[in-house]
Structure formats: structure tokens, C-alpha cells
Amino acid sequence: MKQGFLAICSLFIMHGLVGQTFEWANSYGSQVNLQDFGNAVVADKAGYQYFTGRFGDSLIFANDTVYTFQKFGNSAYFFKQSPQGKPLWIRTFKGPSTTGEGLGAALDAYGNVYFTGSFRDTAIFAQTDTLIATSQKDIFLAKYYTSGSFKWAISESGNNDDIGYGVTTYDSFVYFGGEKSNGGAFLAKYDSSGTSKWKKTGGRGEIQDLNTDSSGDLYVTGSSVVSGIN
């Protein structure tokens, strides 16, 4: 069985030198012989961590177990841990034959956490928001409060396999990027209510990660074999 592995190190200063002391490690896995992946993590100033990735069939998380809709299927997970590594909550989405994966995570300054990735078929979030893929694989962007309460989810679609790799925030806006099969690299800006502000595509490649600075300037990285986004 292949299990996801989570670890955190504490940085400290001693005699002017920066060192690392290992503190703890957690492992979570499926009940069957499927592959589970940890793909992204973000931490707030207090040390709480938010993770996303993919699990198969079921995922045992402390005293809670989440399941995919189909046995031997896979789905995205989103969960939170305390600074001491204590599991606090876990969320996922389901659907009639959904397969999905979380690939990016980001926090804003207002107590919200955003996740992006991809899904197939139908993704049902918290029994309230339903996303339907119009291509083989669509991008999702989901917003949760740091308490674990679901806020909203939206999807972006192309013609074939579309994937969201990275997400970041600035003020009340969220930016996420990835690739679209019909347009190459993909980048979008949404406001905190889930309303699209703009979208850009271009080149033959993908955006793998993105971040903003304190002035709100946006930086992206990835790959392209022809002219990219501008």
C-alpha cells in the first residue's frame, strides 16, 4: 500500500545559525491497495496547515473516514491540521463516477482557503454545489472557510483534459492557473464571491505555479513551446 506522507520541521536560530529540528510526521492511507498522494500544502501565520491531493476508495483521517462514490475509484481531499499535527477536519467531493485530484492550495487574508485541481464527470461539493464536466477532465476551484465550512465551487472547461495546478490570492481576489487542452496555458482571476473577472489562455504548455507579492503583482511559472500568455 502506498500512503501519503506529511511532515513538518521547525526552524530555529542558535548562535547565529539556522537549523532544523524534526517535530512530527503523520501518515494517512486508503483501506485498499490504491495510491494516495499529497500534492499541495499551505500554512497560515498561526501554523495551521491545509493539504490537498488524491485518495483511492477511502481515506482514514484520525476518527473520520471519507469514501469515493465508486469502490476502487479516486477523489480529491482537502484537510486541515493544527500546528501540533492534530487532524481537525477533512472534506472531499463525490459524484456518480467522479475521479478527481487536488493540486493547489492557497489562503487569503480573510479566513478562507482555496483549492484547485481537476475532476471528471460530476463533482458534488457539500451536497449543495454540483459541477458537471463538459470535457474529459475539467478544472475546479473551491472555496472553504478555515473552519471547514464550504462556500462555493466553480469549474473551467476546454475540449479534453483541463487541469488546475496552482492558486494564489491577493486582497479579495483569487488567481488560478493550469492548462486547457484547446488553449494551452490557462490563467484566471475571480473575486471572493466566485465571479469571474478575466481569463487568459495561450501558447502550448501549462502554468504550474503562481504567486503574488505585497503590491498585488502576479508571477507565474510553467512551460510553453510557443508564445505564451500575455
JSON list of C-alpha atoms in Angstrom, two decimals:
[
{"chain": "A", "resi": 1, "resn": "MET", "atom": "CA", "xyz": [0.00, 0.00, 0.00]},
{"chain": "A", "resi": 2, "resn": "LYS", "atom": "CA", "xyz": [1.30, 3.44, -0.92]},
{"chain": "A", "resi": 3, "resn": "GLN", "atom": "CA", "xyz": [0.36, 6.12, 1.59]},
{"chain": "A", "resi": 4, "resn": "GLY", "atom": "CA", "xyz": [0.63, 9.90, 1.62]},
{"chain": "A", "resi": 5, "resn": "PHE", "atom": "CA", "xyz": [3.29, 11.29, 3.98]},
{"chain": "A", "resi": 6, "resn": "LEU", "atom": "CA", "xyz": [3.12, 14.59, 5.82]},
{"chain": "A", "resi": 7, "resn": "ALA", "atom": "CA", "xyz": [5.93, 16.11, 7.83]},
{"chain": "A", "resi": 8, "resn": "ILE", "atom": "CA", "xyz": [6.79, 19.50, 9.30]},
{"chain": "A", "resi": 9, "resn": "CYS", "atom": "CA", "xyz": [10.08, 20.92, 10.50]},
{"chain": "A", "resi": 10, "resn": "SER", "atom": "CA", "xyz": [10.52, 23.77, 12.96]},
{"chain": "A", "resi": 11, "resn": "LEU", "atom": "CA", "xyz": [13.09, 26.43, 12.11]},
{"chain": "A", "resi": 12, "resn": "PHE", "atom": "CA", "xyz": [15.12, 27.91, 14.95]},
{"chain": "A", "resi": 13, "resn": "ILE", "atom": "CA", "xyz": [18.16, 30.16, 15.35]},
{"chain": "A", "resi": 14, "resn": "MET", "atom": "CA", "xyz": [21.10, 29.21, 17.57]},
{"chain": "A", "resi": 15, "resn": "HIS", "atom": "CA", "xyz": [24.34, 31.07, 17.80]},
{"chain": "A", "resi": 16, "resn": "GLY", "atom": "CA", "xyz": [23.52, 32.92, 14.58]},
{"chain": "A", "resi": 17, "resn": "LEU", "atom": "CA", "xyz": [22.99, 29.67, 12.62]},
{"chain": "A", "resi": 18, "resn": "VAL", "atom": "CA", "xyz": [19.70, 28.49, 11.18]},
{"chain": "A", "resi": 19, "resn": "GLY", "atom": "CA", "xyz": [18.97, 24.81, 11.87]},
{"chain": "A", "resi": 20, "resn": "GLN", "atom": "CA", "xyz": [16.08, 22.38, 11.59]},
{"chain": "A", "resi": 21, "resn": "THR", "atom": "CA", "xyz": [14.60, 20.14, 14.27]},
{"chain": "A", "resi": 22, "resn": "PHE", "atom": "CA", "xyz": [12.20, 17.41, 13.21]},
{"chain": "A", "resi": 23, "resn": "GLU", "atom": "CA", "xyz": [8.95, 17.63, 15.17]},
{"chain": "A", "resi": 24, "resn": "TRP", "atom": "CA", "xyz": [6.36, 15.16, 13.89]},
{"chain": "A", "resi": 25, "resn": "ALA", "atom": "CA", "xyz": [5.07, 13.16, 10.95]},
{"chain": "A", "resi": 26, "resn": "ASN", "atom": "CA", "xyz": [1.62, 11.87, 10.04]},
{"chain": "A", "resi": 27, "resn": "SER", "atom": "CA", "xyz": [0.55, 9.22, 7.56]},
{"chain": "A", "resi": 28, "resn": "TYR", "atom": "CA", "xyz": [-2.92, 8.70, 6.09]},
{"chain": "A", "resi": 29, "resn": "GLY", "atom": "CA", "xyz": [-3.89, 5.99, 3.63]},
{"chain": "A", "resi": 30, "resn": "SER", "atom": "CA", "xyz": [-6.61, 4.02, 1.90]},
{"chain": "A", "resi": 31, "resn": "GLN", "atom": "CA", "xyz": [-8.05, 0.77, 3.17]},
{"chain": "A", "resi": 32, "resn": "VAL", "atom": "CA", "xyz": [-7.28, -1.00, -0.10]},
{"chain": "A", "resi": 33, "resn": "ASN", "atom": "CA", "xyz": [-4.16, -1.25, -2.22]},
{"chain": "A", "resi": 34, "resn": "LEU", "atom": "CA", "xyz": [-4.56, 2.04, -4.08]},
{"chain": "A", "resi": 35, "resn": "GLN", "atom": "CA", "xyz": [-2.29, 5.03, -4.44]},
{"chain": "A", "resi": 36, "resn": "ASP", "atom": "CA", "xyz": [-2.79, 8.12, -2.26]},
{"chain": "A", "resi": 37, "resn": "PHE", "atom": "CA", "xyz": [-0.98, 11.37, -2.98]},
{"chain": "A", "resi": 38, "resn": "GLY", "atom": "CA", "xyz": [-0.27, 14.59, -1.12]},
{"chain": "A", "resi": 39, "resn": "ASN", "atom": "CA", "xyz": [0.12, 17.32, -3.75]},
{"chain": "A", "resi": 40, "resn": "ALA", "atom": "CA", "xyz": [-0.02, 20.74, -2.07]},
{"chain": "A", "resi": 41, "resn": "VAL", "atom": "CA", "xyz": [0.10, 22.35, 1.35]},
{"chain": "A", "resi": 42, "resn": "VAL", "atom": "CA", "xyz": [-0.26, 25.90, 2.65]},
{"chain": "A", "resi": 43, "resn": "ALA", "atom": "CA", "xyz": [0.13, 27.15, 6.23]},
{"chain": "A", "resi": 44, "resn": "ASP", "atom": "CA", "xyz": [-1.19, 30.26, 7.96]},
{"chain": "A", "resi": 45, "resn": "LYS", "atom": "CA", "xyz": [0.70, 32.53, 10.36]},
{"chain": "A", "resi": 46, "resn": "ALA", "atom": "CA", "xyz": [-0.50, 30.54, 13.37]},
{"chain": "A", "resi": 47, "resn": "GLY", "atom": "CA", "xyz": [0.90, 27.29, 11.95]},
{"chain": "A", "resi": 48, "resn": "TYR", "atom": "CA", "xyz": [-2.32, 25.59, 10.86]},
{"chain": "A", "resi": 49, "resn": "GLN", "atom": "CA", "xyz": [-1.83, 23.60, 7.65]},
{"chain": "A", "resi": 50, "resn": "TYR", "atom": "CA", "xyz": [-4.19, 22.89, 4.76]},
{"chain": "A", "resi": 51, "resn": "PHE", "atom": "CA", "xyz": [-3.49, 19.96, 2.43]},
{"chain": "A", "resi": 52, "resn": "THR", "atom": "CA", "xyz": [-4.90, 18.64, -0.82]},
{"chain": "A", "resi": 53, "resn": "GLY", "atom": "CA", "xyz": [-4.22, 15.63, -3.01]},
{"chain": "A", "resi": 54, "resn": "ARG", "atom": "CA", "xyz": [-5.88, 12.41, -4.12]},
{"chain": "A", "resi": 55, "resn": "PHE", "atom": "CA", "xyz": [-7.04, 9.24, -2.38]},
{"chain": "A", "resi": 56, "resn": "GLY", "atom": "CA", "xyz": [-8.38, 5.91, -3.60]},
{"chain": "A", "resi": 57, "resn": "ASP", "atom": "CA", "xyz": [-11.55, 4.20, -2.37]},
{"chain": "A", "resi": 58, "resn": "SER", "atom": "CA", "xyz": [-11.40, 5.51, 1.21]},
{"chain": "A", "resi": 59, "resn": "LEU", "atom": "CA", "xyz": [-9.16, 7.64, 3.39]},
{"chain": "A", "resi": 60, "resn": "ILE", "atom": "CA", "xyz": [-8.80, 7.13, 7.15]},
{"chain": "A", "resi": 61, "resn": "PHE", "atom": "CA", "xyz": [-8.27, 10.51, 8.80]},
{"chain": "A", "resi": 62, "resn": "ALA", "atom": "CA", "xyz": [-7.99, 10.22, 12.60]},
{"chain": "A", "resi": 63, "resn": "ASN", "atom": "CA", "xyz": [-11.50, 9.15, 13.72]},
{"chain": "A", "resi": 64, "resn": "ASP", "atom": "CA", "xyz": [-13.08, 10.05, 10.38]},
{"chain": "A", "resi": 65, "resn": "THR", "atom": "CA", "xyz": [-13.18, 8.08, 7.12]},
{"chain": "A", "resi": 66, "resn": "VAL", "atom": "CA", "xyz": [-14.18, 9.53, 3.76]},
{"chain": "A", "resi": 67, "resn": "TYR", "atom": "CA", "xyz": [-15.12, 7.45, 0.74]},
{"chain": "A", "resi": 68, "resn": "THR", "atom": "CA", "xyz": [-15.22, 7.81, -3.01]},
{"chain": "A", "resi": 69, "resn": "PHE", "atom": "CA", "xyz": [-18.59, 7.20, -4.66]},
{"chain": "A", "resi": 70, "resn": "GLN", "atom": "CA", "xyz": [-17.33, 4.16, -6.56]},
{"chain": "A", "resi": 71, "resn": "LYS", "atom": "CA", "xyz": [-15.27, 1.41, -4.95]},
{"chain": "A", "resi": 72, "resn": "PHE", "atom": "CA", "xyz": [-11.72, 1.47, -6.32]},
{"chain": "A", "resi": 73, "resn": "GLY", "atom": "CA", "xyz": [-12.31, 5.00, -7.64]},
{"chain": "A", "resi": 74, "resn": "ASN", "atom": "CA", "xyz": [-10.38, 8.08, -6.54]},
{"chain": "A", "resi": 75, "resn": "SER", "atom": "CA", "xyz": [-11.23, 11.60, -5.47]},
{"chain": "A", "resi": 76, "resn": "ALA", "atom": "CA", "xyz": [-9.70, 14.83, -4.19]},
{"chain": "A", "resi": 77, "resn": "TYR", "atom": "CA", "xyz": [-9.37, 15.52, -0.48]},
{"chain": "A", "resi": 78, "resn": "PHE", "atom": "CA", "xyz": [-8.95, 18.77, 1.46]},
{"chain": "A", "resi": 79, "resn": "PHE", "atom": "CA", "xyz": [-7.98, 18.73, 5.13]},
{"chain": "A", "resi": 80, "resn": "LYS", "atom": "CA", "xyz": [-6.66, 20.85, 7.99]},
{"chain": "A", "resi": 81, "resn": "GLN", "atom": "CA", "xyz": [-4.18, 20.09, 10.78]},
{"chain": "A", "resi": 82, "resn": "SER", "atom": "CA", "xyz": [-3.20, 22.01, 13.91]},
{"chain": "A", "resi": 83, "resn": "PRO", "atom": "CA", "xyz": [0.34, 23.36, 14.48]},
{"chain": "A", "resi": 84, "resn": "GLN", "atom": "CA", "xyz": [0.98, 20.20, 16.54]},
{"chain": "A", "resi": 85, "resn": "GLY", "atom": "CA", "xyz": [-0.14, 17.93, 13.68]},
{"chain": "A", "resi": 86, "resn": "LYS", "atom": "CA", "xyz": [-3.59, 17.10, 15.09]},
{"chain": "A", "resi": 87, "resn": "PRO", "atom": "CA", "xyz": [-6.18, 16.33, 12.36]},
{"chain": "A", "resi": 88, "resn": "LEU", "atom": "CA", "xyz": [-9.03, 18.86, 12.53]},
{"chain": "A", "resi": 89, "resn": "TRP", "atom": "CA", "xyz": [-11.30, 18.31, 9.51]},
{"chain": "A", "resi": 90, "resn": "ILE", "atom": "CA", "xyz": [-11.39, 16.64, 6.11]},
{"chain": "A", "resi": 91, "resn": "ARG", "atom": "CA", "xyz": [-13.57, 17.33, 3.06]},
{"chain": "A", "resi": 92, "resn": "THR", "atom": "CA", "xyz": [-13.98, 15.78, -0.38]},
{"chain": "A", "resi": 93, "resn": "PHE", "atom": "CA", "xyz": [-16.41, 15.78, -3.31]},
{"chain": "A", "resi": 94, "resn": "LYS", "atom": "CA", "xyz": [-18.44, 12.95, -4.76]},
{"chain": "A", "resi": 95, "resn": "GLY", "atom": "CA", "xyz": [-20.36, 12.07, -7.91]},
{"chain": "A", "resi": 96, "resn": "PRO", "atom": "CA", "xyz": [-21.82, 9.11, -9.82]},
{"chain": "A", "resi": 97, "resn": "SER", "atom": "CA", "xyz": [-18.45, 8.18, -11.35]},
{"chain": "A", "resi": 98, "resn": "THR", "atom": "CA", "xyz": [-16.21, 11.03, -10.30]},
{"chain": "A", "resi": 99, "resn": "THR", "atom": "CA", "xyz": [-12.45, 10.83, -10.30]},
{"chain": "A", "resi": 100, "resn": "GLY", "atom": "CA", "xyz": [-10.61, 13.90, -9.12]},
{"chain": "A", "resi": 101, "resn": "GLU", "atom": "CA", "xyz": [-7.41, 15.29, -7.68]},
{"chain": "A", "resi": 102, "resn": "GLY", "atom": "CA", "xyz": [-6.47, 18.39, -5.68]},
{"chain": "A", "resi": 103, "resn": "LEU", "atom": "CA", "xyz": [-3.27, 20.03, -6.92]},
{"chain": "A", "resi": 104, "resn": "GLY", "atom": "CA", "xyz": [-3.08, 23.54, -5.43]},
{"chain": "A", "resi": 105, "resn": "ALA", "atom": "CA", "xyz": [-3.97, 25.34, -2.18]},
{"chain": "A", "resi": 106, "resn": "ALA", "atom": "CA", "xyz": [-3.91, 28.98, -1.04]},
{"chain": "A", "resi": 107, "resn": "LEU", "atom": "CA", "xyz": [-5.11, 31.14, 1.85]},
{"chain": "A", "resi": 108, "resn": "ASP", "atom": "CA", "xyz": [-6.40, 34.70, 1.77]},
{"chain": "A", "resi": 109, "resn": "ALA", "atom": "CA", "xyz": [-6.28, 37.35, 4.49]},
{"chain": "A", "resi": 110, "resn": "TYR", "atom": "CA", "xyz": [-9.93, 36.89, 5.45]},
{"chain": "A", "resi": 111, "resn": "GLY", "atom": "CA", "xyz": [-10.01, 33.35, 6.81]},
{"chain": "A", "resi": 112, "resn": "ASN", "atom": "CA", "xyz": [-10.68, 31.47, 3.57]},
{"chain": "A", "resi": 113, "resn": "VAL", "atom": "CA", "xyz": [-8.82, 28.64, 1.86]},
{"chain": "A", "resi": 114, "resn": "TYR", "atom": "CA", "xyz": [-8.94, 27.84, -1.87]},
{"chain": "A", "resi": 115, "resn": "PHE", "atom": "CA", "xyz": [-8.22, 24.55, -3.62]},
{"chain": "A", "resi": 116, "resn": "THR", "atom": "CA", "xyz": [-7.81, 23.79, -7.32]},
{"chain": "A", "resi": 117, "resn": "GLY", "atom": "CA", "xyz": [-7.31, 20.63, -9.36]},
{"chain": "A", "resi": 118, "resn": "SER", "atom": "CA", "xyz": [-9.29, 18.52, -11.80]},
{"chain": "A", "resi": 119, "resn": "PHE", "atom": "CA", "xyz": [-12.33, 16.22, -11.92]},
{"chain": "A", "resi": 120, "resn": "ARG", "atom": "CA", "xyz": [-14.22, 14.01, -14.34]},
{"chain": "A", "resi": 121, "resn": "ASP", "atom": "CA", "xyz": [-17.97, 13.62, -14.85]},
{"chain": "A", "resi": 122, "resn": "THR", "atom": "CA", "xyz": [-19.74, 15.19, -11.85]},
{"chain": "A", "resi": 123, "resn": "ALA", "atom": "CA", "xyz": [-18.38, 16.68, -8.62]},
{"chain": "A", "resi": 124, "resn": "ILE", "atom": "CA", "xyz": [-20.80, 17.37, -5.76]},
{"chain": "A", "resi": 125, "resn": "PHE", "atom": "CA", "xyz": [-19.46, 19.64, -3.02]},
{"chain": "A", "resi": 126, "resn": "ALA", "atom": "CA", "xyz": [-21.14, 19.51, 0.41]},
{"chain": "A", "resi": 127, "resn": "GLN", "atom": "CA", "xyz": [-24.39, 18.32, -1.21]},
{"chain": "A", "resi": 128, "resn": "THR", "atom": "CA", "xyz": [-25.04, 21.90, -2.35]},
{"chain": "A", "resi": 129, "resn": "ASP", "atom": "CA", "xyz": [-22.88, 22.76, -5.39]},
{"chain": "A", "resi": 130, "resn": "THR", "atom": "CA", "xyz": [-22.71, 20.42, -8.38]},
{"chain": "A", "resi": 131, "resn": "LEU", "atom": "CA", "xyz": [-20.09, 20.80, -11.11]},
{"chain": "A", "resi": 132, "resn": "ILE", "atom": "CA", "xyz": [-20.55, 18.89, -14.37]},
{"chain": "A", "resi": 133, "resn": "ALA", "atom": "CA", "xyz": [-17.52, 18.34, -16.58]},
{"chain": "A", "resi": 134, "resn": "THR", "atom": "CA", "xyz": [-18.15, 19.17, -20.23]},
{"chain": "A", "resi": 135, "resn": "SER", "atom": "CA", "xyz": [-14.83, 17.70, -21.37]},
{"chain": "A", "resi": 136, "resn": "GLN", "atom": "CA", "xyz": [-12.97, 14.55, -20.34]},
{"chain": "A", "resi": 137, "resn": "LYS", "atom": "CA", "xyz": [-11.45, 16.40, -17.39]},
{"chain": "A", "resi": 138, "resn": "ASP", "atom": "CA", "xyz": [-12.34, 19.88, -16.08]},
{"chain": "A", "resi": 139, "resn": "ILE", "atom": "CA", "xyz": [-10.64, 22.35, -13.73]},
{"chain": "A", "resi": 140, "resn": "PHE", "atom": "CA", "xyz": [-12.27, 23.11, -10.37]},
{"chain": "A", "resi": 141, "resn": "LEU", "atom": "CA", "xyz": [-11.76, 25.95, -7.92]},
{"chain": "A", "resi": 142, "resn": "ALA", "atom": "CA", "xyz": [-13.33, 25.53, -4.47]},
{"chain": "A", "resi": 143, "resn": "LYS", "atom": "CA", "xyz": [-13.54, 27.93, -1.54]},
{"chain": "A", "resi": 144, "resn": "TYR", "atom": "CA", "xyz": [-13.83, 26.89, 2.11]},
{"chain": "A", "resi": 145, "resn": "TYR", "atom": "CA", "xyz": [-13.76, 28.80, 5.35]},
{"chain": "A", "resi": 146, "resn": "THR", "atom": "CA", "xyz": [-10.82, 27.77, 7.52]},
{"chain": "A", "resi": 147, "resn": "SER", "atom": "CA", "xyz": [-13.44, 26.26, 9.86]},
{"chain": "A", "resi": 148, "resn": "GLY", "atom": "CA", "xyz": [-14.13, 23.67, 7.13]},
{"chain": "A", "resi": 149, "resn": "SER", "atom": "CA", "xyz": [-17.47, 25.10, 6.02]},
{"chain": "A", "resi": 150, "resn": "PHE", "atom": "CA", "xyz": [-17.97, 25.02, 2.25]},
{"chain": "A", "resi": 151, "resn": "LYS", "atom": "CA", "xyz": [-18.55, 28.34, 0.46]},
{"chain": "A", "resi": 152, "resn": "TRP", "atom": "CA", "xyz": [-18.64, 27.75, -3.33]},
{"chain": "A", "resi": 153, "resn": "ALA", "atom": "CA", "xyz": [-17.06, 25.91, -6.26]},
{"chain": "A", "resi": 154, "resn": "ILE", "atom": "CA", "xyz": [-16.73, 26.72, -9.98]},
{"chain": "A", "resi": 155, "resn": "SER", "atom": "CA", "xyz": [-15.33, 24.86, -12.98]},
{"chain": "A", "resi": 156, "resn": "GLU", "atom": "CA", "xyz": [-13.43, 25.76, -16.15]},
{"chain": "A", "resi": 157, "resn": "SER", "atom": "CA", "xyz": [-13.67, 23.59, -19.25]},
{"chain": "A", "resi": 158, "resn": "GLY", "atom": "CA", "xyz": [-11.92, 23.09, -22.59]},
{"chain": "A", "resi": 159, "resn": "ASN", "atom": "CA", "xyz": [-12.20, 20.26, -25.09]},
{"chain": "A", "resi": 160, "resn": "ASN", "atom": "CA", "xyz": [-10.28, 17.41, -23.47]},
{"chain": "A", "resi": 161, "resn": "ASP", "atom": "CA", "xyz": [-8.09, 17.23, -20.35]},
{"chain": "A", "resi": 162, "resn": "ASP", "atom": "CA", "xyz": [-8.09, 20.52, -18.42]},
{"chain": "A", "resi": 163, "resn": "ILE", "atom": "CA", "xyz": [-6.15, 20.76, -15.16]},
{"chain": "A", "resi": 164, "resn": "GLY", "atom": "CA", "xyz": [-5.74, 23.42, -12.46]},
{"chain": "A", "resi": 165, "resn": "TYR", "atom": "CA", "xyz": [-2.24, 23.26, -10.96]},
{"chain": "A", "resi": 166, "resn": "GLY", "atom": "CA", "xyz": [-1.77, 26.38, -8.85]},
{"chain": "A", "resi": 167, "resn": "VAL", "atom": "CA", "xyz": [-3.75, 29.02, -6.96]},
{"chain": "A", "resi": 168, "resn": "THR", "atom": "CA", "xyz": [-2.90, 32.21, -5.06]},
{"chain": "A", "resi": 169, "resn": "THR", "atom": "CA", "xyz": [-4.72, 35.22, -3.60]},
{"chain": "A", "resi": 170, "resn": "TYR", "atom": "CA", "xyz": [-4.36, 38.96, -3.23]},
{"chain": "A", "resi": 171, "resn": "ASP", "atom": "CA", "xyz": [-6.79, 41.07, -1.21]},
{"chain": "A", "resi": 172, "resn": "SER", "atom": "CA", "xyz": [-10.28, 39.76, -2.09]},
{"chain": "A", "resi": 173, "resn": "PHE", "atom": "CA", "xyz": [-9.25, 38.14, -5.39]},
{"chain": "A", "resi": 174, "resn": "VAL", "atom": "CA", "xyz": [-8.10, 34.64, -6.24]},
{"chain": "A", "resi": 175, "resn": "TYR", "atom": "CA", "xyz": [-5.92, 33.67, -9.21]},
{"chain": "A", "resi": 176, "resn": "PHE", "atom": "CA", "xyz": [-5.51, 30.13, -10.50]},
{"chain": "A", "resi": 177, "resn": "GLY", "atom": "CA", "xyz": [-3.73, 28.59, -13.45]},
{"chain": "A", "resi": 178, "resn": "GLY", "atom": "CA", "xyz": [-3.07, 25.35, -15.26]},
{"chain": "A", "resi": 179, "resn": "GLU", "atom": "CA", "xyz": [-3.67, 24.05, -18.75]},
{"chain": "A", "resi": 180, "resn": "LYS", "atom": "CA", "xyz": [-6.53, 23.71, -21.19]},
{"chain": "A", "resi": 181, "resn": "SER", "atom": "CA", "xyz": [-6.38, 21.18, -23.98]},
{"chain": "A", "resi": 182, "resn": "ASN", "atom": "CA", "xyz": [-7.80, 23.65, -26.50]},
{"chain": "A", "resi": 183, "resn": "GLY", "atom": "CA", "xyz": [-5.79, 26.70, -25.46]},
{"chain": "A", "resi": 184, "resn": "GLY", "atom": "CA", "xyz": [-2.57, 25.67, -23.75]},
{"chain": "A", "resi": 185, "resn": "ALA", "atom": "CA", "xyz": [-1.61, 27.62, -20.63]},
{"chain": "A", "resi": 186, "resn": "PHE", "atom": "CA", "xyz": [-4.60, 28.93, -18.66]},
{"chain": "A", "resi": 187, "resn": "LEU", "atom": "CA", "xyz": [-4.85, 31.77, -16.12]},
{"chain": "A", "resi": 188, "resn": "ALA", "atom": "CA", "xyz": [-7.95, 33.25, -14.46]},
{"chain": "A", "resi": 189, "resn": "LYS", "atom": "CA", "xyz": [-8.94, 35.83, -11.86]},
{"chain": "A", "resi": 190, "resn": "TYR", "atom": "CA", "xyz": [-12.07, 35.52, -9.70]},
{"chain": "A", "resi": 191, "resn": "ASP", "atom": "CA", "xyz": [-13.40, 37.62, -6.87]},
{"chain": "A", "resi": 192, "resn": "SER", "atom": "CA", "xyz": [-14.22, 36.29, -3.41]},
{"chain": "A", "resi": 193, "resn": "SER", "atom": "CA", "xyz": [-17.84, 35.56, -4.36]},
{"chain": "A", "resi": 194, "resn": "GLY", "atom": "CA", "xyz": [-16.83, 33.24, -7.23]},
{"chain": "A", "resi": 195, "resn": "THR", "atom": "CA", "xyz": [-17.42, 35.72, -10.06]},
{"chain": "A", "resi": 196, "resn": "SER", "atom": "CA", "xyz": [-15.01, 35.67, -13.00]},
{"chain": "A", "resi": 197, "resn": "LYS", "atom": "CA", "xyz": [-13.07, 38.91, -13.60]},
{"chain": "A", "resi": 198, "resn": "TRP", "atom": "CA", "xyz": [-10.91, 37.76, -16.53]},
{"chain": "A", "resi": 199, "resn": "LYS", "atom": "CA", "xyz": [-9.42, 34.67, -18.18]},
{"chain": "A", "resi": 200, "resn": "LYS", "atom": "CA", "xyz": [-6.38, 34.22, -20.40]},
{"chain": "A", "resi": 201, "resn": "THR", "atom": "CA", "xyz": [-5.09, 31.33, -22.49]},
{"chain": "A", "resi": 202, "resn": "GLY", "atom": "CA", "xyz": [-2.17, 30.98, -24.85]},
{"chain": "A", "resi": 203, "resn": "GLY", "atom": "CA", "xyz": [0.81, 29.00, -26.05]},
{"chain": "A", "resi": 204, "resn": "ARG", "atom": "CA", "xyz": [1.21, 25.26, -25.93]},
{"chain": "A", "resi": 205, "resn": "GLY", "atom": "CA", "xyz": [2.07, 24.47, -22.35]},
{"chain": "A", "resi": 206, "resn": "GLU", "atom": "CA", "xyz": [0.84, 24.97, -18.81]},
{"chain": "A", "resi": 207, "resn": "ILE", "atom": "CA", "xyz": [1.10, 27.16, -15.73]},
{"chain": "A", "resi": 208, "resn": "GLN", "atom": "CA", "xyz": [2.44, 25.05, -12.87]},
{"chain": "A", "resi": 209, "resn": "ASP", "atom": "CA", "xyz": [2.50, 27.60, -10.05]},
{"chain": "A", "resi": 210, "resn": "LEU", "atom": "CA", "xyz": [1.76, 31.25, -9.32]},
{"chain": "A", "resi": 211, "resn": "ASN", "atom": "CA", "xyz": [2.09, 33.79, -6.54]},
{"chain": "A", "resi": 212, "resn": "THR", "atom": "CA", "xyz": [1.50, 37.46, -5.74]},
{"chain": "A", "resi": 213, "resn": "ASP", "atom": "CA", "xyz": [3.70, 39.98, -3.96]},
{"chain": "A", "resi": 214, "resn": "SER", "atom": "CA", "xyz": [2.70, 42.63, -1.41]},
{"chain": "A", "resi": 215, "resn": "SER", "atom": "CA", "xyz": [1.89, 45.09, -4.22]},
{"chain": "A", "resi": 216, "resn": "GLY", "atom": "CA", "xyz": [-0.50, 42.70, -5.93]},
{"chain": "A", "resi": 217, "resn": "ASP", "atom": "CA", "xyz": [1.80, 41.88, -8.85]},
{"chain": "A", "resi": 218, "resn": "LEU", "atom": "CA", "xyz": [1.25, 38.36, -10.14]},
{"chain": "A", "resi": 219, "resn": "TYR", "atom": "CA", "xyz": [4.06, 35.94, -11.01]},
{"chain": "A", "resi": 220, "resn": "VAL", "atom": "CA", "xyz": [3.57, 32.65, -12.85]},
{"chain": "A", "resi": 221, "resn": "THR", "atom": "CA", "xyz": [5.83, 29.79, -13.87]},
{"chain": "A", "resi": 222, "resn": "GLY", "atom": "CA", "xyz": [5.38, 26.76, -16.09]},
{"chain": "A", "resi": 223, "resn": "SER", "atom": "CA", "xyz": [6.33, 25.70, -19.59]},
{"chain": "A", "resi": 224, "resn": "SER", "atom": "CA", "xyz": [5.48, 26.63, -23.16]},
{"chain": "A", "resi": 225, "resn": "VAL", "atom": "CA", "xyz": [6.78, 25.55, -26.56]},
{"chain": "A", "resi": 226, "resn": "VAL", "atom": "CA", "xyz": [5.37, 28.59, -28.39]},
{"chain": "A", "resi": 227, "resn": "SER", "atom": "CA", "xyz": [4.38, 32.13, -27.39]},
{"chain": "A", "resi": 228, "resn": "GLY", "atom": "CA", "xyz": [2.66, 32.04, -24.01]},
{"chain": "A", "resi": 229, "resn": "ILE", "atom": "CA", "xyz": [0.08, 34.09, -22.13]},
{"chain": "A", "resi": 230, "resn": "ASN", "atom": "CA", "xyz": [0.27, 37.87, -22.26]}
]
